């Protein structure tokens, strides 16, 4: 019968005894210690890796904190600049609104003033048209043309933006009368004379009347310049004659009487040409009772009665065609034509040396 106290069999089929049991325990302890060492190494390595990851995470957090701080500063700066810009824009907008209100108020005030001036001017123009419609060179309106009155009925000479004449020489040579009449009386109407219309002259006038202007290129004015204005304003002193014609065309010629007692008081700045006894245009020795000024220049020229008559007849012609050009003459074409022919006749007669003198 076998014994129950059998010994364990060692690896390799060797049955171990007490000594082998102890070796097995040592081996087990060695294995466990080896495992513990391995586990310790693994834990240390894992801890080291975790620490590195933690440090990296901390460094990354620090960088992100710095970035967040920088972005926060940028945001605060942008918000401050935006607030300042908004405040500046609001201030500028309010300033522009105030300026616009001030300008609008000023413009409205100026508009009211301008409207008031326009109303006044319209009233004056209406009154002027009323006067002009009743005035022609043959029958002048004395309120509109005070310069056409005789010296006995006038005060001082006034220049009102046109040809200034102290006495009219219209109708310098009445054909049906045996003697010359005073210039302050109405000239006999051309409608009472026997006359026959020249078809060529009338056609040229009608063509000019369709678009009236002072341009001498038209057949009508070209003929008048050639046959009447040029010869009438052709004096011995040709250069001065051209200046006189230019002043008449631009409506800037002034004729005024010579105050004989005031001659010694003439200002030195006013250059006198000719003299009381010599006509500046013809160069002849004549008693000069008038003088002319061209435009705004301070130069005066003494003129004889004949020269004055020739200048004023041309002025009468230009005055009438300006009225037509401005639409102030309400007559029909035939009446206008005959008035123009009468004015042309006056220029021709004045050129021949006939003129009216003041009576008394």
PDB file of N, CA, C and O in Angstrom, residues 205-259:
ATOM      1  N   UNK A 205     -35.561 144.856 -94.473  1.00  0.00           N
ATOM      2  CA  UNK A 205     -36.006 145.163 -93.115  1.00  0.00           C
ATOM      3  C   UNK A 205     -36.816 144.007 -92.521  1.00  0.00           C
ATOM      4  O   UNK A 205     -36.649 143.648 -91.346  1.00  0.00           O
ATOM      5  N   UNK A 206     -37.698 143.410 -93.337  1.00  0.00           N
ATOM      6  CA  UNK A 206     -38.503 142.291 -92.839  1.00  0.00           C
ATOM      7  C   UNK A 206     -37.623 141.110 -92.449  1.00  0.00           C
ATOM      8  O   UNK A 206     -37.858 140.442 -91.428  1.00  0.00           O
ATOM      9  N   UNK A 207     -36.599 140.834 -93.259  1.00  0.00           N
ATOM     10  CA  UNK A 207     -35.688 139.735 -92.921  1.00  0.00           C
ATOM     11  C   UNK A 207     -34.948 140.020 -91.617  1.00  0.00           C
ATOM     12  O   UNK A 207     -34.766 139.125 -90.787  1.00  0.00           O
ATOM     13  N   UNK A 208     -34.528 141.263 -91.419  1.00  0.00           N
ATOM     14  CA  UNK A 208     -33.850 141.618 -90.161  1.00  0.00           C
ATOM     15  C   UNK A 208     -34.810 141.541 -88.986  1.00  0.00           C
ATOM     16  O   UNK A 208     -34.431 141.101 -87.893  1.00  0.00           O
ATOM     17  N   UNK A 209     -36.083 141.950 -89.200  1.00  0.00           N
ATOM     18  CA  UNK A 209     -37.056 141.978 -88.112  1.00  0.00           C
ATOM     19  C   UNK A 209     -37.399 140.576 -87.603  1.00  0.00           C
ATOM     20  O   UNK A 209     -37.772 140.400 -86.448  1.00  0.00           O
ATOM     21  N   UNK A 210     -37.243 139.554 -88.455  1.00  0.00           N
ATOM     22  CA  UNK A 210     -37.517 138.189 -88.004  1.00  0.00           C
ATOM     23  C   UNK A 210     -36.578 137.772 -86.876  1.00  0.00           C
ATOM     24  O   UNK A 210     -36.965 137.038 -85.972  1.00  0.00           O
ATOM     25  N   UNK A 211     -35.346 138.223 -86.916  1.00  0.00           N
ATOM     26  CA  UNK A 211     -34.381 137.940 -85.846  1.00  0.00           C
ATOM     27  C   UNK A 211     -33.529 139.186 -85.639  1.00  0.00           C
ATOM     28  O   UNK A 211     -32.371 139.245 -86.061  1.00  0.00           O
ATOM     29  N   UNK A 212     -34.091 140.206 -84.991  1.00  0.00           N
ATOM     30  CA  UNK A 212     -33.382 141.487 -84.881  1.00  0.00           C
ATOM     31  C   UNK A 212     -32.129 141.389 -84.015  1.00  0.00           C
ATOM     32  O   UNK A 212     -32.128 140.757 -82.961  1.00  0.00           O
ATOM     33  N   UNK A 213     -31.085 142.003 -84.494  1.00  0.00           N
ATOM     34  CA  UNK A 213     -29.824 142.062 -83.755  1.00  0.00           C
ATOM     35  C   UNK A 213     -29.051 143.273 -84.241  1.00  0.00           C
ATOM     36  O   UNK A 213     -29.420 143.914 -85.232  1.00  0.00           O
ATOM     37  N   UNK A 214     -27.964 143.591 -83.542  1.00  0.00           N
ATOM     38  CA  UNK A 214     -27.124 144.720 -83.926  1.00  0.00           C
ATOM     39  C   UNK A 214     -25.934 144.267 -84.756  1.00  0.00           C
ATOM     40  O   UNK A 214     -24.975 145.025 -84.926  1.00  0.00           O
ATOM     41  N   UNK A 215     -25.993 143.033 -85.245  1.00  0.00           N
ATOM     42  CA  UNK A 215     -24.922 142.504 -86.078  1.00  0.00           C
ATOM     43  C   UNK A 215     -25.032 143.118 -87.471  1.00  0.00           C
ATOM     44  O   UNK A 215     -26.056 142.965 -88.154  1.00  0.00           O
ATOM     45  N   UNK A 216     -23.986 143.791 -87.884  1.00  0.00           N
ATOM     46  CA  UNK A 216     -24.038 144.500 -89.162  1.00  0.00           C
ATOM     47  C   UNK A 216     -23.894 143.578 -90.373  1.00  0.00           C
ATOM     48  O   UNK A 216     -23.882 144.052 -91.511  1.00  0.00           O
ATOM     49  N   UNK A 217     -23.825 142.264 -90.138  1.00  0.00           N
ATOM     50  CA  UNK A 217     -23.712 141.339 -91.264  1.00  0.00           C
ATOM     51  C   UNK A 217     -25.025 141.186 -92.023  1.00  0.00           C
ATOM     52  O   UNK A 217     -25.032 140.707 -93.161  1.00  0.00           O
ATOM     53  N   UNK A 218     -26.143 141.579 -91.415  1.00  0.00           N
ATOM     54  CA  UNK A 218     -27.417 141.487 -92.112  1.00  0.00           C
ATOM     55  C   UNK A 218     -27.463 142.520 -93.240  1.00  0.00           C
ATOM     56  O   UNK A 218     -26.814 143.559 -93.197  1.00  0.00           O
ATOM     57  N   UNK A 219     -28.255 142.204 -94.284  1.00  0.00           N
ATOM     58  CA  UNK A 219     -28.339 143.110 -95.431  1.00  0.00           C
ATOM     59  C   UNK A 219     -28.901 144.462 -95.024  1.00  0.00           C
ATOM     60  O   UNK A 219     -28.463 145.515 -95.521  1.00  0.00           O
ATOM     61  N   UNK A 220     -29.855 144.463 -94.090  1.00  0.00           N
ATOM     62  CA  UNK A 220     -30.484 145.711 -93.654  1.00  0.00           C
ATOM     63  C   UNK A 220     -29.470 146.633 -92.980  1.00  0.00           C
ATOM     64  O   UNK A 220     -29.282 147.782 -93.393  1.00  0.00           O
ATOM     65  N   UNK A 221     -28.799 146.132 -91.914  1.00  0.00           N
ATOM     66  CA  UNK A 221     -27.855 146.989 -91.197  1.00  0.00           C
ATOM     67  C   UNK A 221     -26.605 147.268 -92.015  1.00  0.00           C
ATOM     68  O   UNK A 221     -25.993 148.338 -91.882  1.00  0.00           O
ATOM     69  N   UNK A 222     -26.211 146.320 -92.850  1.00  0.00           N
ATOM     70  CA  UNK A 222     -25.049 146.565 -93.702  1.00  0.00           C
ATOM     71  C   UNK A 222     -25.299 147.757 -94.614  1.00  0.00           C
ATOM     72  O   UNK A 222     -24.427 148.621 -94.797  1.00  0.00           O
ATOM     73  N   UNK A 223     -26.500 147.854 -95.164  1.00  0.00           N
ATOM     74  CA  UNK A 223     -26.838 148.989 -96.023  1.00  0.00           C
ATOM     75  C   UNK A 223     -26.879 150.289 -95.209  1.00  0.00           C
ATOM     76  O   UNK A 223     -26.381 151.330 -95.656  1.00  0.00           O
ATOM     77  N   UNK A 224     -27.487 150.248 -94.018  1.00  0.00           N
ATOM     78  CA  UNK A 224     -27.578 151.460 -93.202  1.00  0.00           C
ATOM     79  C   UNK A 224     -26.190 151.937 -92.809  1.00  0.00           C
ATOM     80  O   UNK A 224     -25.894 153.144 -92.832  1.00  0.00           O
ATOM     81  N   UNK A 225     -25.288 151.020 -92.430  1.00  0.00           N
ATOM     82  CA  UNK A 225     -23.919 151.405 -92.096  1.00  0.00           C
ATOM     83  C   UNK A 225     -23.222 152.027 -93.305  1.00  0.00           C
ATOM     84  O   UNK A 225     -22.528 153.053 -93.181  1.00  0.00           O
ATOM     85  N   UNK A 226     -23.422 151.406 -94.441  1.00  0.00           N
ATOM     86  CA  UNK A 226     -22.712 151.869 -95.635  1.00  0.00           C
ATOM     87  C   UNK A 226     -23.242 153.206 -96.137  1.00  0.00           C
ATOM     88  O   UNK A 226     -22.463 154.097 -96.539  1.00  0.00           O
ATOM     89  N   UNK A 227     -24.568 153.383 -96.117  1.00  0.00           N
ATOM     90  CA  UNK A 227     -25.165 154.570 -96.731  1.00  0.00           C
ATOM     91  C   UNK A 227     -25.418 155.701 -95.747  1.00  0.00           C
ATOM     92  O   UNK A 227     -25.488 156.861 -96.162  1.00  0.00           O
ATOM     93  N   UNK A 228     -25.558 155.400 -94.432  1.00  0.00           N
ATOM     94  CA  UNK A 228     -25.975 156.445 -93.496  1.00  0.00           C
ATOM     95  C   UNK A 228     -25.016 156.593 -92.303  1.00  0.00           C
ATOM     96  O   UNK A 228     -24.454 157.673 -92.093  1.00  0.00           O
ATOM     97  N   UNK A 229     -24.829 155.526 -91.529  1.00  0.00           N
ATOM     98  CA  UNK A 229     -24.052 155.641 -90.290  1.00  0.00           C
ATOM     99  C   UNK A 229     -22.605 155.979 -90.587  1.00  0.00           C
ATOM    100  O   UNK A 229     -22.020 156.906 -89.986  1.00  0.00           O
ATOM    101  N   UNK A 230     -21.998 155.239 -91.522  1.00  0.00           N
ATOM    102  CA  UNK A 230     -20.596 155.505 -91.859  1.00  0.00           C
ATOM    103  C   UNK A 230     -20.363 156.932 -92.327  1.00  0.00           C
ATOM    104  O   UNK A 230     -19.529 157.648 -91.759  1.00  0.00           O
ATOM    105  N   UNK A 231     -21.090 157.412 -93.343  1.00  0.00           N
ATOM    106  CA  UNK A 231     -20.891 158.803 -93.791  1.00  0.00           C
ATOM    107  C   UNK A 231     -21.223 159.828 -92.708  1.00  0.00           C
ATOM    108  O   UNK A 231     -20.547 160.861 -92.601  1.00  0.00           O
ATOM    109  N   UNK A 232     -22.256 159.565 -91.902  1.00  0.00           N
ATOM    110  CA  UNK A 232     -22.662 160.550 -90.896  1.00  0.00           C
ATOM    111  C   UNK A 232     -21.613 160.698 -89.799  1.00  0.00           C
ATOM    112  O   UNK A 232     -21.435 161.789 -89.249  1.00  0.00           O
ATOM    113  N   UNK A 233     -20.918 159.624 -89.463  1.00  0.00           N
ATOM    114  CA  UNK A 233     -19.907 159.671 -88.400  1.00  0.00           C
ATOM    115  C   UNK A 233     -18.491 159.713 -88.965  1.00  0.00           C
ATOM    116  O   UNK A 233     -17.537 159.393 -88.259  1.00  0.00           O
ATOM    117  N   UNK A 234     -18.378 160.111 -90.215  1.00  0.00           N
ATOM    118  CA  UNK A 234     -17.060 160.245 -90.829  1.00  0.00           C
ATOM    119  C   UNK A 234     -16.606 161.697 -90.703  1.00  0.00           C
ATOM    120  O   UNK A 234     -17.131 162.585 -91.390  1.00  0.00           O
ATOM    121  N   UNK A 235     -15.644 161.937 -89.799  1.00  0.00           N
ATOM    122  CA  UNK A 235     -15.131 163.289 -89.560  1.00  0.00           C
ATOM    123  C   UNK A 235     -13.665 163.360 -89.988  1.00  0.00           C
ATOM    124  O   UNK A 235     -13.057 162.356 -90.376  1.00  0.00           O
ATOM    125  N   UNK A 236     -13.129 164.565 -89.895  1.00  0.00           N
ATOM    126  CA  UNK A 236     -11.740 164.782 -90.300  1.00  0.00           C
ATOM    127  C   UNK A 236     -10.795 163.925 -89.464  1.00  0.00           C
ATOM    128  O   UNK A 236      -9.878 163.302 -89.995  1.00  0.00           O
ATOM    129  N   UNK A 237     -11.032 163.890 -88.163  1.00  0.00           N
ATOM    130  CA  UNK A 237     -10.198 163.058 -87.288  1.00  0.00           C
ATOM    131  C   UNK A 237     -10.767 161.641 -87.305  1.00  0.00           C
ATOM    132  O   UNK A 237     -11.694 161.304 -86.566  1.00  0.00           O
ATOM    133  N   UNK A 238     -10.207 160.800 -88.191  1.00  0.00           N
ATOM    134  CA  UNK A 238     -10.765 159.463 -88.423  1.00  0.00           C
ATOM    135  C   UNK A 238     -10.662 158.560 -87.197  1.00  0.00           C
ATOM    136  O   UNK A 238     -11.584 157.787 -86.911  1.00  0.00           O
ATOM    137  N   UNK A 239      -9.540 158.644 -86.471  1.00  0.00           N
ATOM    138  CA  UNK A 239      -9.386 157.770 -85.306  1.00  0.00           C
ATOM    139  C   UNK A 239     -10.441 158.079 -84.247  1.00  0.00           C
ATOM    140  O   UNK A 239     -11.076 157.179 -83.690  1.00  0.00           O
ATOM    141  N   UNK A 240     -10.641 159.361 -83.971  1.00  0.00           N
ATOM    142  CA  UNK A 240     -11.662 159.753 -83.003  1.00  0.00           C
ATOM    143  C   UNK A 240     -13.055 159.405 -83.525  1.00  0.00           C
ATOM    144  O   UNK A 240     -13.937 159.024 -82.748  1.00  0.00           O
ATOM    145  N   UNK A 241     -13.240 159.507 -84.843  1.00  0.00           N
ATOM    146  CA  UNK A 241     -14.535 159.148 -85.428  1.00  0.00           C
ATOM    147  C   UNK A 241     -14.860 157.676 -85.164  1.00  0.00           C
ATOM    148  O   UNK A 241     -15.995 157.328 -84.825  1.00  0.00           O
ATOM    149  N   UNK A 242     -13.865 156.795 -85.296  1.00  0.00           N
ATOM    150  CA  UNK A 242     -14.080 155.376 -85.034  1.00  0.00           C
ATOM    151  C   UNK A 242     -14.407 155.125 -83.556  1.00  0.00           C
ATOM    152  O   UNK A 242     -15.261 154.296 -83.238  1.00  0.00           O
ATOM    153  N   UNK A 243     -13.746 155.870 -82.667  1.00  0.00           N
ATOM    154  CA  UNK A 243     -14.050 155.727 -81.234  1.00  0.00           C
ATOM    155  C   UNK A 243     -15.473 156.181 -80.933  1.00  0.00           C
ATOM    156  O   UNK A 243     -16.178 155.555 -80.138  1.00  0.00           O
ATOM    157  N   UNK A 244     -15.890 157.268 -81.560  1.00  0.00           N
ATOM    158  CA  UNK A 244     -17.252 157.760 -81.362  1.00  0.00           C
ATOM    159  C   UNK A 244     -18.261 156.739 -81.856  1.00  0.00           C
ATOM    160  O   UNK A 244     -19.268 156.438 -81.184  1.00  0.00           O
ATOM    161  N   UNK A 245     -18.010 156.155 -83.039  1.00  0.00           N
ATOM    162  CA  UNK A 245     -18.935 155.156 -83.567  1.00  0.00           C
ATOM    163  C   UNK A 245     -19.009 153.934 -82.643  1.00  0.00           C
ATOM    164  O   UNK A 245     -20.089 153.401 -82.404  1.00  0.00           O
ATOM    165  N   UNK A 246     -17.867 153.507 -82.120  1.00  0.00           N
ATOM    166  CA  UNK A 246     -17.874 152.380 -81.185  1.00  0.00           C
ATOM    167  C   UNK A 246     -18.668 152.680 -79.923  1.00  0.00           C
ATOM    168  O   UNK A 246     -19.399 151.828 -79.402  1.00  0.00           O
ATOM    169  N   UNK A 247     -18.526 153.910 -79.390  1.00  0.00           N
ATOM    170  CA  UNK A 247     -19.273 154.280 -78.190  1.00  0.00           C
ATOM    171  C   UNK A 247     -20.775 154.346 -78.464  1.00  0.00           C
ATOM    172  O   UNK A 247     -21.593 153.976 -77.612  1.00  0.00           O
ATOM    173  N   UNK A 248     -21.148 154.823 -79.658  1.00  0.00           N
ATOM    174  CA  UNK A 248     -22.567 154.868 -80.012  1.00  0.00           C
ATOM    175  C   UNK A 248     -23.127 153.452 -80.106  1.00  0.00           C
ATOM    176  O   UNK A 248     -24.220 153.151 -79.616  1.00  0.00           O
ATOM    177  N   UNK A 249     -22.375 152.549 -80.728  1.00  0.00           N
ATOM    178  CA  UNK A 249     -22.833 151.168 -80.878  1.00  0.00           C
ATOM    179  C   UNK A 249     -22.973 150.468 -79.527  1.00  0.00           C
ATOM    180  O   UNK A 249     -23.887 149.668 -79.334  1.00  0.00           O
ATOM    181  N   UNK A 250     -22.055 150.768 -78.603  1.00  0.00           N
ATOM    182  CA  UNK A 250     -22.122 150.129 -77.279  1.00  0.00           C
ATOM    183  C   UNK A 250     -23.003 150.888 -76.301  1.00  0.00           C
ATOM    184  O   UNK A 250     -23.094 150.520 -75.133  1.00  0.00           O
ATOM    185  N   UNK A 251     -23.617 151.968 -76.758  1.00  0.00           N
ATOM    186  CA  UNK A 251     -24.543 152.752 -75.921  1.00  0.00           C
ATOM    187  C   UNK A 251     -23.833 153.327 -74.697  1.00  0.00           C
ATOM    188  O   UNK A 251     -24.367 153.337 -73.589  1.00  0.00           O
ATOM    189  N   UNK A 252     -22.609 153.804 -74.894  1.00  0.00           N
ATOM    190  CA  UNK A 252     -21.828 154.331 -73.778  1.00  0.00           C
ATOM    191  C   UNK A 252     -21.323 155.751 -74.028  1.00  0.00           C
ATOM    192  O   UNK A 252     -20.385 156.200 -73.380  1.00  0.00           O
ATOM    193  N   UNK A 253     -21.956 156.464 -74.960  1.00  0.00           N
ATOM    194  CA  UNK A 253     -21.524 157.828 -75.272  1.00  0.00           C
ATOM    195  C   UNK A 253     -22.369 158.832 -74.494  1.00  0.00           C
ATOM    196  O   UNK A 253     -23.591 158.678 -74.394  1.00  0.00           O
ATOM    197  N   UNK A 254     -21.709 159.835 -73.945  1.00  0.00           N
ATOM    198  CA  UNK A 254     -22.383 160.875 -73.170  1.00  0.00           C
ATOM    199  C   UNK A 254     -22.176 162.230 -73.848  1.00  0.00           C
ATOM    200  O   UNK A 254     -21.056 162.573 -74.228  1.00  0.00           O
ATOM    201  N   UNK A 255     -23.279 162.977 -74.020  1.00  0.00           N
ATOM    202  CA  UNK A 255     -23.218 164.350 -74.536  1.00  0.00           C
ATOM    203  C   UNK A 255     -23.729 165.275 -73.448  1.00  0.00           C
ATOM    204  O   UNK A 255     -24.821 165.053 -72.895  1.00  0.00           O
ATOM    205  N   UNK A 256     -22.968 166.273 -73.122  1.00  0.00           N
ATOM    206  CA  UNK A 256     -23.387 167.203 -72.082  1.00  0.00           C
ATOM    207  C   UNK A 256     -23.040 168.626 -72.492  1.00  0.00           C
ATOM    208  O   UNK A 256     -22.091 168.855 -73.242  1.00  0.00           O
ATOM    209  N   UNK A 257     -23.815 169.597 -72.009  1.00  0.00           N
ATOM    210  CA  UNK A 257     -23.520 170.989 -72.359  1.00  0.00           C
ATOM    211  C   UNK A 257     -22.274 171.482 -71.640  1.00  0.00           C
ATOM    212  O   UNK A 257     -21.909 170.970 -70.579  1.00  0.00           O
ATOM    213  N   UNK A 258     -21.646 172.451 -72.231  1.00  0.00           N
ATOM    214  CA  UNK A 258     -20.449 173.034 -71.632  1.00  0.00           C
ATOM    215  C   UNK A 258     -20.875 174.211 -70.775  1.00  0.00           C
ATOM    216  O   UNK A 258     -21.514 175.157 -71.259  1.00  0.00           O
ATOM    217  N   UNK A 259     -20.541 174.137 -69.507  1.00  0.00           N
ATOM    218  CA  UNK A 259     -20.829 175.254 -68.603  1.00  0.00           C
ATOM    219  C   UNK A 259     -19.680 176.248 -68.722  1.00  0.00           C
ATOM    220  O   UNK A 259     -18.605 176.051 -68.162  1.00  0.00           O
TER     221      UNK A 259
END
